[in-house]
Short mmCIF file of C-alpha atoms and ligand atoms in Angstrom, two decimals:
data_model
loop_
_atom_site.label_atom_id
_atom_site.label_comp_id
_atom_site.label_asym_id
_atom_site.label_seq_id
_atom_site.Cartn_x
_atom_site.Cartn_y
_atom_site.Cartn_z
CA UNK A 1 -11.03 -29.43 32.89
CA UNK A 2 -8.66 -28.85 35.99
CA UNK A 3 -8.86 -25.66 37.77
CA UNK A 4 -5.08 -24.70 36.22
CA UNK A 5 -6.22 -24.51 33.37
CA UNK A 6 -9.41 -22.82 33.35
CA UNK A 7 -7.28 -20.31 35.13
CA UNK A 8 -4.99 -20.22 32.39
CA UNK A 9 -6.90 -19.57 29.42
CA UNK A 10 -9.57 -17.18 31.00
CA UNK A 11 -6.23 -14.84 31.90
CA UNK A 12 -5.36 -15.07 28.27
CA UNK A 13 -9.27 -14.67 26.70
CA UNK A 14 -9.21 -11.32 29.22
CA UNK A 15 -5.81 -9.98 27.41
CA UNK A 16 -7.09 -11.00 24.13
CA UNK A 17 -10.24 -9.05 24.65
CA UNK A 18 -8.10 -6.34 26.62
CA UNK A 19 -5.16 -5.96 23.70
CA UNK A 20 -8.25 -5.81 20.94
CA UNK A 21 -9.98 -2.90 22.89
CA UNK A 22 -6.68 -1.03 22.66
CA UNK A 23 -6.07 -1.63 19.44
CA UNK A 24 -7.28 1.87 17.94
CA UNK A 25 -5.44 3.65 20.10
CA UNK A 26 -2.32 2.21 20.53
CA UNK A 27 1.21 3.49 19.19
CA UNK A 28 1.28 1.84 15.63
CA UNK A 29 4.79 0.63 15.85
CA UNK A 30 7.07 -1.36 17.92
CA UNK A 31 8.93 0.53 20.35
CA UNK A 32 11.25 -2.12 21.45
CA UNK A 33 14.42 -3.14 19.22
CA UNK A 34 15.24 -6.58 17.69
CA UNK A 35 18.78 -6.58 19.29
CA UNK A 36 16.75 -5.53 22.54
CA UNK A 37 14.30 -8.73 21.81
CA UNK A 38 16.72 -11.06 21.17
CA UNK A 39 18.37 -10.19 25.20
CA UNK A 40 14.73 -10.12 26.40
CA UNK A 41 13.55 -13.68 25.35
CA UNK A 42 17.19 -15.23 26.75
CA UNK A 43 16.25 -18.20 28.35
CA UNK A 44 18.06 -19.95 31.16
CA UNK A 45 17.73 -23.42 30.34
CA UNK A 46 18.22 -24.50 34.26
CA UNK A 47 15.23 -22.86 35.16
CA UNK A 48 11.02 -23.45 34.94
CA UNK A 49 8.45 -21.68 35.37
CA UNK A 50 4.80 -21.86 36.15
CA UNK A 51 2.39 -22.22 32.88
CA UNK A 52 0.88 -18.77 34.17
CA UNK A 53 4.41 -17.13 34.93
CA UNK A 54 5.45 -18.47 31.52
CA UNK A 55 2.42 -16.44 29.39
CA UNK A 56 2.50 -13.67 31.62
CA UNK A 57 6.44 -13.39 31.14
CA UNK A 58 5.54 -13.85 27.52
CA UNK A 59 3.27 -10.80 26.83
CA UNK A 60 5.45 -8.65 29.01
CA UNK A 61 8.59 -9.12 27.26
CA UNK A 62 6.70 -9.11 23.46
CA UNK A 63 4.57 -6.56 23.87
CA UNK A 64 6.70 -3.77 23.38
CA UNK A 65 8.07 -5.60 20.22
CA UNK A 66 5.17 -6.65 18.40
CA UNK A 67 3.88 -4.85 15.44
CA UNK A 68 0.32 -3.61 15.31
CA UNK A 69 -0.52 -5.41 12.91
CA UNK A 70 -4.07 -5.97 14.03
CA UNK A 71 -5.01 -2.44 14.58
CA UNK A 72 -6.70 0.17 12.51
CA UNK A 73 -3.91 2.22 11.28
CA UNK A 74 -1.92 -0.48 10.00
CA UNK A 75 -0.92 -0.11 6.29
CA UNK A 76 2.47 -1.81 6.03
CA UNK A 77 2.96 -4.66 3.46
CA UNK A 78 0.08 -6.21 2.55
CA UNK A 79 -1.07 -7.30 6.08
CA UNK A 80 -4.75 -9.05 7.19
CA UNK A 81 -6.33 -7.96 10.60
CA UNK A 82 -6.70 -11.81 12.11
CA UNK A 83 -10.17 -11.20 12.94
CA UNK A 84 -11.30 -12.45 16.70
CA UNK A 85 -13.55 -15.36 15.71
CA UNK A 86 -10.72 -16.26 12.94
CA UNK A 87 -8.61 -16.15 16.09
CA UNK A 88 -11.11 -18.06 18.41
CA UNK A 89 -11.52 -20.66 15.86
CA UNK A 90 -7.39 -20.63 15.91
CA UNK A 91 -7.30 -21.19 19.36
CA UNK A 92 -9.49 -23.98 19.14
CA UNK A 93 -7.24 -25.51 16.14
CA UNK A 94 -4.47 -25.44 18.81
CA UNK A 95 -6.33 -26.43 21.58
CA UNK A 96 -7.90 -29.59 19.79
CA UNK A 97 -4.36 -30.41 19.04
CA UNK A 98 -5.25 -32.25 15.51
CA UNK A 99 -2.27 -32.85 12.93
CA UNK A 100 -4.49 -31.85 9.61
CA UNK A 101 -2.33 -34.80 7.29
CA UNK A 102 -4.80 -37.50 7.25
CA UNK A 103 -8.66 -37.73 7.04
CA UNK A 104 -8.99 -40.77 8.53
CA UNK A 105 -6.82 -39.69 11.88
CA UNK A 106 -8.09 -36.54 11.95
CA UNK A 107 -11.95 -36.67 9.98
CA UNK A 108 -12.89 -33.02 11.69
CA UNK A 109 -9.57 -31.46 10.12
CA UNK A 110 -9.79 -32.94 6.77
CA UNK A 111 -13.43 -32.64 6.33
CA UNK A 112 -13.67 -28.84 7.21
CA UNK A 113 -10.87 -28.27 4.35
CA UNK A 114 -12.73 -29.77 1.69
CA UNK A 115 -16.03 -27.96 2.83
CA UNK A 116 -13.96 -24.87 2.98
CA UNK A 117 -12.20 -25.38 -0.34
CA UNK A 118 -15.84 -25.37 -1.98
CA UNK A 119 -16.69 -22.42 -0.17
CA UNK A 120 -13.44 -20.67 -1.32
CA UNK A 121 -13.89 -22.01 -5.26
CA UNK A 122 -17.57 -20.87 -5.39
CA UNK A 123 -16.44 -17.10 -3.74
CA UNK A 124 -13.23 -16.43 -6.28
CA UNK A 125 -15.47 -18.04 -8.91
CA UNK A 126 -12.68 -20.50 -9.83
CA UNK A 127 -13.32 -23.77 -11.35
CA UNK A 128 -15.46 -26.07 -8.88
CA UNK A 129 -13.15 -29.30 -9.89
CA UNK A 130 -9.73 -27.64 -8.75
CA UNK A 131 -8.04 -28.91 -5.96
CA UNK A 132 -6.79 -26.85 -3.07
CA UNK A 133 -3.92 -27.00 -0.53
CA UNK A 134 -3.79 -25.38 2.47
CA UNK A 135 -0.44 -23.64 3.01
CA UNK A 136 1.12 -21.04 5.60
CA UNK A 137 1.22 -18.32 2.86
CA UNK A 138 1.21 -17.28 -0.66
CA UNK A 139 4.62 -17.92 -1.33
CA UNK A 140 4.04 -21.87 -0.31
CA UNK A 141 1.08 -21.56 -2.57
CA UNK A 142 2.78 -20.62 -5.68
CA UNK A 143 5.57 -23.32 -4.90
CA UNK A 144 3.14 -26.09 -4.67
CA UNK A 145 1.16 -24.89 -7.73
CA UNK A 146 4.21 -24.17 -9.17
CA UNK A 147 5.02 -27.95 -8.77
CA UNK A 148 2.18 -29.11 -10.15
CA UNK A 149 3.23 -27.27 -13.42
CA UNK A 150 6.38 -28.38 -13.44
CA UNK A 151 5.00 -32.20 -13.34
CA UNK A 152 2.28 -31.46 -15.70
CA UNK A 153 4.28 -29.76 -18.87
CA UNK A 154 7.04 -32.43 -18.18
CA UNK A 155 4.11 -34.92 -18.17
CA UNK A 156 2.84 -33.55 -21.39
CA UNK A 157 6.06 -33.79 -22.88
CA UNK A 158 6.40 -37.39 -22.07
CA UNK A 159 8.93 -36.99 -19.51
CA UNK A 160 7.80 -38.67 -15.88
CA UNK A 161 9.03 -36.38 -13.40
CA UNK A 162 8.29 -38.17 -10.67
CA UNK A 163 10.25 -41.71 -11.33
CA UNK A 164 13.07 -39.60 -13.32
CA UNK A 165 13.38 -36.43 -10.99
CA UNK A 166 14.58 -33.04 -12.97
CA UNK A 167 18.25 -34.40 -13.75
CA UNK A 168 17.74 -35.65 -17.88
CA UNK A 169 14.18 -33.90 -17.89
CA UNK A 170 13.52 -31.79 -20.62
CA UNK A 171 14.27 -27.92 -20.30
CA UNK A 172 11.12 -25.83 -19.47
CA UNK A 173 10.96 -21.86 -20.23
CA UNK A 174 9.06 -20.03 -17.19
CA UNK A 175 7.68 -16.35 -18.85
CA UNK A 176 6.68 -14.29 -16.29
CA UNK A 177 6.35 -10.22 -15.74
CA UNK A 178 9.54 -8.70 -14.76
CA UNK A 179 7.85 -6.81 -11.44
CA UNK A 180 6.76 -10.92 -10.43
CA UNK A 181 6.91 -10.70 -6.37
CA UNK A 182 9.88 -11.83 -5.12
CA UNK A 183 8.49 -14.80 -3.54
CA UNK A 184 7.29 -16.62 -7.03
CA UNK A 185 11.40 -16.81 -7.20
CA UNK A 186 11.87 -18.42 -4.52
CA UNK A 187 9.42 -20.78 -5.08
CA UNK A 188 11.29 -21.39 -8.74
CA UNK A 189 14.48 -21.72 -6.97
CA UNK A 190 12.81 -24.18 -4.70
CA UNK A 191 11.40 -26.06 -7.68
CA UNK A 192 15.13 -25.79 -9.48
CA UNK A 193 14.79 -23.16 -11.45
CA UNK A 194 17.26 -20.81 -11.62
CA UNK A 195 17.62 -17.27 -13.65
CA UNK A 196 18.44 -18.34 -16.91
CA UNK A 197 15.35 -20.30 -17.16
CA UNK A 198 13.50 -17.28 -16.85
CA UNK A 199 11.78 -14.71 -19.32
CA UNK A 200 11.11 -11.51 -18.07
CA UNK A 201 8.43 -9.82 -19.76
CA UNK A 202 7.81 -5.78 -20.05
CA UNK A 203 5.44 -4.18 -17.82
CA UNK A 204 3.59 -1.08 -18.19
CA UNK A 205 3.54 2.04 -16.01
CA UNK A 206 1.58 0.37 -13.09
CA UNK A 207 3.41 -2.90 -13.00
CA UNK A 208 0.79 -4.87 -15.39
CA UNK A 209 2.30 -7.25 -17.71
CA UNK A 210 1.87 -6.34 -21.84
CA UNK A 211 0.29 -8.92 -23.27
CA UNK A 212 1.99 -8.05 -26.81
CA UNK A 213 5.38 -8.68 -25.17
CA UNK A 214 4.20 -11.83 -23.79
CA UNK A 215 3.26 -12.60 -27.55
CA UNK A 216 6.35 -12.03 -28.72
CA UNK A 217 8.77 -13.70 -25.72
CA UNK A 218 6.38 -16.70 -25.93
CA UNK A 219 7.29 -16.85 -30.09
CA UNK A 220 10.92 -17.57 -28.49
CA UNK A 221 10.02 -20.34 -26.56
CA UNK A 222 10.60 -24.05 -27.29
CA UNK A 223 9.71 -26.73 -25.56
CA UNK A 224 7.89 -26.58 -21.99
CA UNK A 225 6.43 -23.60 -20.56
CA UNK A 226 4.94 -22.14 -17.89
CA UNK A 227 3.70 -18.19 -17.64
CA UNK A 228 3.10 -16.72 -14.29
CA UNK A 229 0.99 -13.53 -14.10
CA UNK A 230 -0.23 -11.49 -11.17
CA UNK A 231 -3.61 -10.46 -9.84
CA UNK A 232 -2.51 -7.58 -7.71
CA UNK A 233 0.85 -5.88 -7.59
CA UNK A 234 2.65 -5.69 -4.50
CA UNK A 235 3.23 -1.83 -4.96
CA UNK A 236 0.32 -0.99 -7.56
CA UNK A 237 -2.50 -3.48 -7.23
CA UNK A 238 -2.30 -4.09 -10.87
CA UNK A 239 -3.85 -7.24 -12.42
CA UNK A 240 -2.50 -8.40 -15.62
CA UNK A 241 -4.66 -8.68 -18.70
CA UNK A 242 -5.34 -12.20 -17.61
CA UNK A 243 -7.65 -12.98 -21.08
CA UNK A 244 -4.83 -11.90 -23.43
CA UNK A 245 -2.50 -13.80 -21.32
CA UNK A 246 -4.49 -17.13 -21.24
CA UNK A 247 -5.23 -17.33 -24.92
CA UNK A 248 -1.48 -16.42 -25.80
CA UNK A 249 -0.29 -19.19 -23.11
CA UNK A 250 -2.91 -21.73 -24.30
CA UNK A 251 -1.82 -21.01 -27.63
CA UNK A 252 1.50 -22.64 -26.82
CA UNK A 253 0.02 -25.20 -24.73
CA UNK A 254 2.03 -23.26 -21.84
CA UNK A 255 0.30 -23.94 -18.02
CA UNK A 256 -0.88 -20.69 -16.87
CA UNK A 257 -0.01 -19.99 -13.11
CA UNK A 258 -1.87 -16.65 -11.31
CA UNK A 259 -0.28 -14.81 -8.06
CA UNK A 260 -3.30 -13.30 -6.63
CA UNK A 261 -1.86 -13.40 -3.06
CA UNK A 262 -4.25 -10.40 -1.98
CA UNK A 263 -5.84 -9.61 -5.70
CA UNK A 264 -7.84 -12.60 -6.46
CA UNK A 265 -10.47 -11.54 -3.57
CA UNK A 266 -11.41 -8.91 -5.57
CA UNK A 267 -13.44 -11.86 -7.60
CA UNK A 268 -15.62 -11.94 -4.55
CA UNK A 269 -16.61 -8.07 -5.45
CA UNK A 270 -19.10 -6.84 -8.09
CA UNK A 271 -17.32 -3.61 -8.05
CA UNK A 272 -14.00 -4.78 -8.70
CA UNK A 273 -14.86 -8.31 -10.02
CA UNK A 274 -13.76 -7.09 -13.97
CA UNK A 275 -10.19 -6.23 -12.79
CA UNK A 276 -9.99 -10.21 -12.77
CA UNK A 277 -11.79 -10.74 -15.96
CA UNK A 278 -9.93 -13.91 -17.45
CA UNK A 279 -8.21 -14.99 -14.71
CA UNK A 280 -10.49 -18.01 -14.69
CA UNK A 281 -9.02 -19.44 -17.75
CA UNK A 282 -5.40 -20.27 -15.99
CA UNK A 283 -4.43 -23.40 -14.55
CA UNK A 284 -3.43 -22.74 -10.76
CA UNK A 285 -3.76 -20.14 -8.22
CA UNK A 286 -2.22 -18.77 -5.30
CA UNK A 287 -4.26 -17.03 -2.76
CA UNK A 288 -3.96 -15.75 1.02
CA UNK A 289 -6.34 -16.07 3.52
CA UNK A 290 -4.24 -14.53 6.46
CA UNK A 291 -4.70 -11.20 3.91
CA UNK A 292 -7.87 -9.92 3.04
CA UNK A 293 -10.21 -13.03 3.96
CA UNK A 294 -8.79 -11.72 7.86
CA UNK A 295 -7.63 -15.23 8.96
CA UNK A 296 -4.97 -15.42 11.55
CA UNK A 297 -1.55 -16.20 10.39
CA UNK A 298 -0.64 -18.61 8.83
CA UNK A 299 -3.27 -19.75 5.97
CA UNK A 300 -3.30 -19.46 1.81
CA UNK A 301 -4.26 -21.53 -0.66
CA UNK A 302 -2.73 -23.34 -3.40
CA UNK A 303 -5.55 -24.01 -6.16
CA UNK A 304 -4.45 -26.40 -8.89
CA UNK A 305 -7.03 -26.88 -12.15
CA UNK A 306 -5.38 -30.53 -12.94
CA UNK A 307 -6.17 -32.52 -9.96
CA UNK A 308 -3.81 -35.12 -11.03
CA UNK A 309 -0.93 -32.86 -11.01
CA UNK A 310 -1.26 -31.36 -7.89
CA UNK A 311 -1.58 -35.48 -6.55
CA UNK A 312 1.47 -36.12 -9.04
CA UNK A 313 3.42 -33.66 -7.01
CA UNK A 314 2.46 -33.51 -3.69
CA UNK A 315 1.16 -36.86 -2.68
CA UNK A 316 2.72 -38.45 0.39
CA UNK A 317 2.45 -42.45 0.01
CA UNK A 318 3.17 -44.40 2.77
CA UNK A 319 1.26 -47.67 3.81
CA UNK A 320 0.18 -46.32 7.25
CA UNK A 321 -1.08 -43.31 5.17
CA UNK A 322 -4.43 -43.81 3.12
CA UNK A 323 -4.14 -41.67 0.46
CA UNK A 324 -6.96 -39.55 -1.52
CA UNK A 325 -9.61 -41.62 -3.12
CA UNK A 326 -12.75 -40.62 -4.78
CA UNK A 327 -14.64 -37.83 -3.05
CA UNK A 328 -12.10 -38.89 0.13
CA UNK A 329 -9.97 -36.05 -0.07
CA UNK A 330 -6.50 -36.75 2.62
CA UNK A 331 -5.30 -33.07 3.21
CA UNK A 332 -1.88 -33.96 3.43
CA UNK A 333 -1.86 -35.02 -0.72
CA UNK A 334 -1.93 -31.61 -1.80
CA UNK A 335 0.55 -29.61 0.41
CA UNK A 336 4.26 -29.67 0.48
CA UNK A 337 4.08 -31.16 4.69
CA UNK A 338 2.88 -34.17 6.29
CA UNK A 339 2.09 -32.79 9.91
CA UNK A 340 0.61 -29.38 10.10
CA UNK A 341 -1.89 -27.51 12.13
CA UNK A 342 -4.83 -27.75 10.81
CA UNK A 343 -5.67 -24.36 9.04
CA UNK A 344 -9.26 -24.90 7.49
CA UNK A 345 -11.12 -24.44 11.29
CA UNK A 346 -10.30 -20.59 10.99
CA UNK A 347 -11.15 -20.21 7.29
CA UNK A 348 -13.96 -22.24 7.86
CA UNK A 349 -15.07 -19.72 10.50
CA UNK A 350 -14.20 -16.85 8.45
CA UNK A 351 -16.44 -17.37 5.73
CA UNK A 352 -18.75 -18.54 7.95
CA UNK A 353 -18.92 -14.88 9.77
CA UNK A 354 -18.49 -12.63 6.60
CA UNK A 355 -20.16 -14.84 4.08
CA UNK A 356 -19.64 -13.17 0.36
CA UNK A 357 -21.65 -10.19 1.08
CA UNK A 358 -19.03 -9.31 4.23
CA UNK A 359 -16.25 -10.10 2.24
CA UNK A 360 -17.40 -8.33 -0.89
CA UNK A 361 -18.32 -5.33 1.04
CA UNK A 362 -14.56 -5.09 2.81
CA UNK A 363 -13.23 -5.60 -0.15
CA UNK A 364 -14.46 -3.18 -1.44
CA UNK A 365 -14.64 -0.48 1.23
CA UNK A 366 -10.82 -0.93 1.50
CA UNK A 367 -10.54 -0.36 -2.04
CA UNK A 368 -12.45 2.89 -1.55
CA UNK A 369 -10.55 4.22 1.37
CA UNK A 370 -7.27 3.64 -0.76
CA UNK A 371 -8.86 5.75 -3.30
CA UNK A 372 -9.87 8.30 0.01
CA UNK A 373 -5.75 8.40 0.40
CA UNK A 374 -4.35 9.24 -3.30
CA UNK A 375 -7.42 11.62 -3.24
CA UNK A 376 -6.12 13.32 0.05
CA UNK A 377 -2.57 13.07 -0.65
CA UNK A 378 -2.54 13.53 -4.25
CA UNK A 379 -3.70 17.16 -4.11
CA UNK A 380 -0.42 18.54 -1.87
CA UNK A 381 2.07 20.29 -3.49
CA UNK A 382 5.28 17.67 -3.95
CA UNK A 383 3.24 14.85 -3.22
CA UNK A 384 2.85 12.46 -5.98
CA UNK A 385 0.73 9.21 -6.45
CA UNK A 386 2.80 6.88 -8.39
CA UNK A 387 0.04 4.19 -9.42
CA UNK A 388 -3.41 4.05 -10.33
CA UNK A 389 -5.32 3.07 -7.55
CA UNK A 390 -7.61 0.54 -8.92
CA UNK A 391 -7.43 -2.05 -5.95
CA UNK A 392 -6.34 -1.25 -2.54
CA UNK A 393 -2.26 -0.25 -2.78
CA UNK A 394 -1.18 3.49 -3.01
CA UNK A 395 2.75 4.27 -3.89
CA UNK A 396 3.38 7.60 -2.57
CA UNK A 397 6.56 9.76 -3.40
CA UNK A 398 7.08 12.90 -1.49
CA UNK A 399 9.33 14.98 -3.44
CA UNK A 400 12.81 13.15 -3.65
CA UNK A 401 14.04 10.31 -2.35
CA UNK A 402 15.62 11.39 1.04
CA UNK A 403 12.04 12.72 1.99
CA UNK A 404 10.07 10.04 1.06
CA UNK A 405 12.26 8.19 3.44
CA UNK A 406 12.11 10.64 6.17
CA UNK A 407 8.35 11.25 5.64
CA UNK A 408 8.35 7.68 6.40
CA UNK A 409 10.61 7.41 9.17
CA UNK A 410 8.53 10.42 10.89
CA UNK A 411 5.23 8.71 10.10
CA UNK A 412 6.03 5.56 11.85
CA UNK A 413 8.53 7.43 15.17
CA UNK A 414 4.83 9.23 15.65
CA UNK A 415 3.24 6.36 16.30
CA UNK A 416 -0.16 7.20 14.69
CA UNK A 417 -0.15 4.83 11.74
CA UNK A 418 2.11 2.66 10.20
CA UNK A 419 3.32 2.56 6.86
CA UNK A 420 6.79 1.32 5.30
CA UNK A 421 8.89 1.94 2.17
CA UNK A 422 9.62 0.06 -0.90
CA UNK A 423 11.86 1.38 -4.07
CA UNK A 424 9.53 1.42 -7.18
CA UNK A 425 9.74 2.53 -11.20
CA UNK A 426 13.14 4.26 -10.11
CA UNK A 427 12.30 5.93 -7.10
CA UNK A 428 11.89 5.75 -3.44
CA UNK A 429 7.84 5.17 -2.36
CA UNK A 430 5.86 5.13 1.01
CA UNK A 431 3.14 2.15 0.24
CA UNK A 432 0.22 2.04 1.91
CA UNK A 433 -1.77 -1.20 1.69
CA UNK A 434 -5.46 -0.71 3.68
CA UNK A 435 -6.52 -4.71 4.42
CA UNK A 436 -7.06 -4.32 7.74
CA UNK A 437 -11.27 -4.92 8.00
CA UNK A 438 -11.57 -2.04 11.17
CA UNK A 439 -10.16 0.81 9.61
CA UNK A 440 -12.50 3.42 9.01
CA UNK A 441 -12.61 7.02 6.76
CA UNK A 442 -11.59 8.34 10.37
CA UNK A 443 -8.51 6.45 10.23
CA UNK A 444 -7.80 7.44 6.74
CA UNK A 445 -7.70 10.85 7.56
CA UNK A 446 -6.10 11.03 10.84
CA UNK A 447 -3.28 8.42 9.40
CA UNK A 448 -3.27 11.31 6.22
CA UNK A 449 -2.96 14.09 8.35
CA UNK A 450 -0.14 12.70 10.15
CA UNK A 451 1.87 12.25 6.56
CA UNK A 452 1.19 15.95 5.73
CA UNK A 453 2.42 16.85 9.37
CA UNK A 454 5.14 14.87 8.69
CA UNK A 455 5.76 16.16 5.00
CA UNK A 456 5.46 19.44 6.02
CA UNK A 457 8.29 18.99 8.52
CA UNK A 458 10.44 17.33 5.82
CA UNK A 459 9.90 20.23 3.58
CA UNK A 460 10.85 22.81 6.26
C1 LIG T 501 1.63 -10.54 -4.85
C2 LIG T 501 2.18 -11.31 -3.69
N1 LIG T 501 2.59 -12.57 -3.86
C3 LIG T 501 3.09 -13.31 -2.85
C4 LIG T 501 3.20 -12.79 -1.58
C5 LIG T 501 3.76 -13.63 -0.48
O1 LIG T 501 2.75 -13.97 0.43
P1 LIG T 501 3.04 -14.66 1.82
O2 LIG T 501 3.83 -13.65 2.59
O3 LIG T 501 1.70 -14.92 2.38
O4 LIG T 501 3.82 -15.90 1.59
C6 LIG T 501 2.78 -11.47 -1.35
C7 LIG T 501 2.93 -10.87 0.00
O5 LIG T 501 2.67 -9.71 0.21
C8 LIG T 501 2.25 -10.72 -2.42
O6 LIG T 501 1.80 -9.46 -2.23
#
């Protein structure tokens, strides 16, 4: 290795190790602006730089834009902690340089997916002959797993997708609860499905779908179908009653398809394992690592039952390109790209580190200081706690509207946690989402006592 660059990399390893330290007390949100971004990064194309001047240009100008995301007090969206060795083994996926699509190019790469897909089927207690893709997020899962179904109902109908293409196929019905995250539409509209193809199906109070209104939507159907259900509501954490669901869907020889971006950890758990009872039974998954398994961004998983139908649609053939055989598993054949990064070195290391115990106890610790919030925030006058808090979400509404949005607004200008907004069952809701694996019951109540301050201000 030349001087340059041992020079290089040890200045970043002492930021990395310098930006973690600060993490728990650092301001919890940006304080720089998009607009004042964009005029930061302008680059002058008639000018270089140094490889240190460029990084250490680079973490001046993001810094005061960049989200802490990684720190304690970070409950916005549903948002992972990228755990240092997850990182580490990141940097070494970028440092090796290998393009994950082939397992004879890249052996390492492919071989650490298929050890890690194991891993991952034997921890979410999924069946061990799925297949798995490994895909920048959940929303890439549920597309490719999404295209799997679409092959295999057209395949059981006697229609061959893959010669014919979707023009002449026959119609399918997708059924699916009518709080679905936003993303399984776009992987529909992706797949060429638009609105009118859909069924929307009643939900109860926390977002769950009712399995008697599948019942009766699915008595409508002709044809083709596929039912998507959710293991863990963006807003709620609901599951859906996933054993109703697949015996009503199998009934109707429909393909069952399961958003557990976040959720479907919770079948790592023994205290939150029966949430997920049934969920088993569907055909295809979607899952996140980059979430609660604490893997960098970008990494999820796109589990598929029907091996064949995840080949049918994602197989890339190409003479120069030997494709999965036997136990030979070529990444590339189950993923929507050809060249990628290779994601299974940090998931790899990730269950490595945390093993089920690790993640099981996270899990469920997070689930427990979610419960510590609605507890704490549930008992102030005005304050109300809009779901049940079975997983790891709380939906908080602080008397109308206009101060739920303010309360908000205050929380994140004080810089002591972060939380954002979202517009649920009619009315305006902080949502607090606790994935991050450092924070603590300290961090609960500090971040809680900062709402109140801020309610309390609100209120007058
Ligand atoms: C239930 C659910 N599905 C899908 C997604 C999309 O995941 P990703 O952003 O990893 O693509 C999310 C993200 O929060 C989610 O909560």
């Amino acid at each position: 290795m030349s001087a340059d660059y041992e020079k290089l990399f040890a200045e970043i390893a002492t930021y990395a190790a310098r930006r973690r330290a600060a993490d728990p007390s650092r301001h919890h949100a940006p304080t720089a602006t998009y607009a004042g971004q964009v005029s930061d990064f302008r680059l002058d194309v008639s000018q270089s730089a140094s490889p240190e001047q460029v990084i250490r240009e680079l973490i001046e100008i993001a810094e005061p834009g960049l989200a802490a995301i990684t720190a304690p007090r970070f409950f916005g969206w549903v948002m992972g902690g990228s755990n240092p060795t997850g990182v580490a083994a990141d940097w070494l996926t970028s440092i090796w340089g290998q393009n994950a699509g082939n397992h004879m190019a890249t052996p390492a790469a492919a071989a650490v997916e298929t050890a890690s897909a194991a891993a991952l089927l034997e921890l979410l207690d999924l069946p061990r002959e799925s297949s798995v893709g490994f895909v920048t997020g959940a929303t890439m899962a549920s597309f490719t797993c999404l295209a799997a179904a679409r092959s295999a109902v057209l395949h059981r109908a006697g229609y061959d997708l893959e010669a014919n293409g979707m023009a002449g196929a026959p119609p399918i019905t997708i059924v699916l609860g009518e709080e679905a995250h936003s993303t399984i539409f776009s992987g529909l509209k992706y797949l060429g499905f638009g609105e009118r193809n859909t069924v929307k199906v009643a939900v109860n109070r926390n977002g769950a779908m009712e399995a008697g209104a599948l019942a009766a939507a699915m008595q409508k159907t002709q044809g083709p179908v596929i039912v998507i259900a959710q293991a863990g509501h963006i807003n709620s954490g609901a599951f859906d009653p996933f054993v109703e669901i697949a015996r009503i869907a199998r009934a109707y020889g429909a393909w069952l398809h399961i958003d557990g971006a976040f959720g479907l950890w919770a079948r790592a758990t023994t205290t939150h394992r029966a949430l997920g009872e049934g969920l088993e039974l569907a055909d295809s998954w979607s899952v996140d690592g980059h979430k609660w398994l604490q893997t960098p961004y970008d990494s999820a998983y796109a589990i598929v039952r029907d091996r064949q139908a995840h080949l049918r649609a994602m197989q890339i053939a190409a003479s120069y390109l030997p494709a999965s055989a036997g136990a030979d598993r070529a990444p590339a054949d189950y993923v929507p790209e050809l060249s990628r990064r290779a994601r299974g070195f940090a998931t790899w290391a990730m269950i490595r580190l945390l093993g089920r115990e690790g993640i099981a106890s996270m899990v469920s610790r997070h689930c427990a200081l979610a419960r510590r919030f609605a507890q704490k925030l549930g008992v102030e006058p005005g304050v109300e706690i809009m779901n049940d808090v079975a997983l790891n979400q709380v939906a908080v509404h602080f008397g109308s509207d206009a101060q739920t949005q303010a309360v908000i607004a205050r929380v994140q200008a004080s810089g002591e946690c972060f939380v954002a907004g979202a517009n649920w069952r009619g009315k305006a809701i902080m949502r607090i989402s606790v994935t991050n694996e450092n924070t603590t019951e300290a961090d609960v109540d500090r971040s809680v006592a900062a709402m109140l301050k801020a309610w309390s201000e609100v209120r007058g």
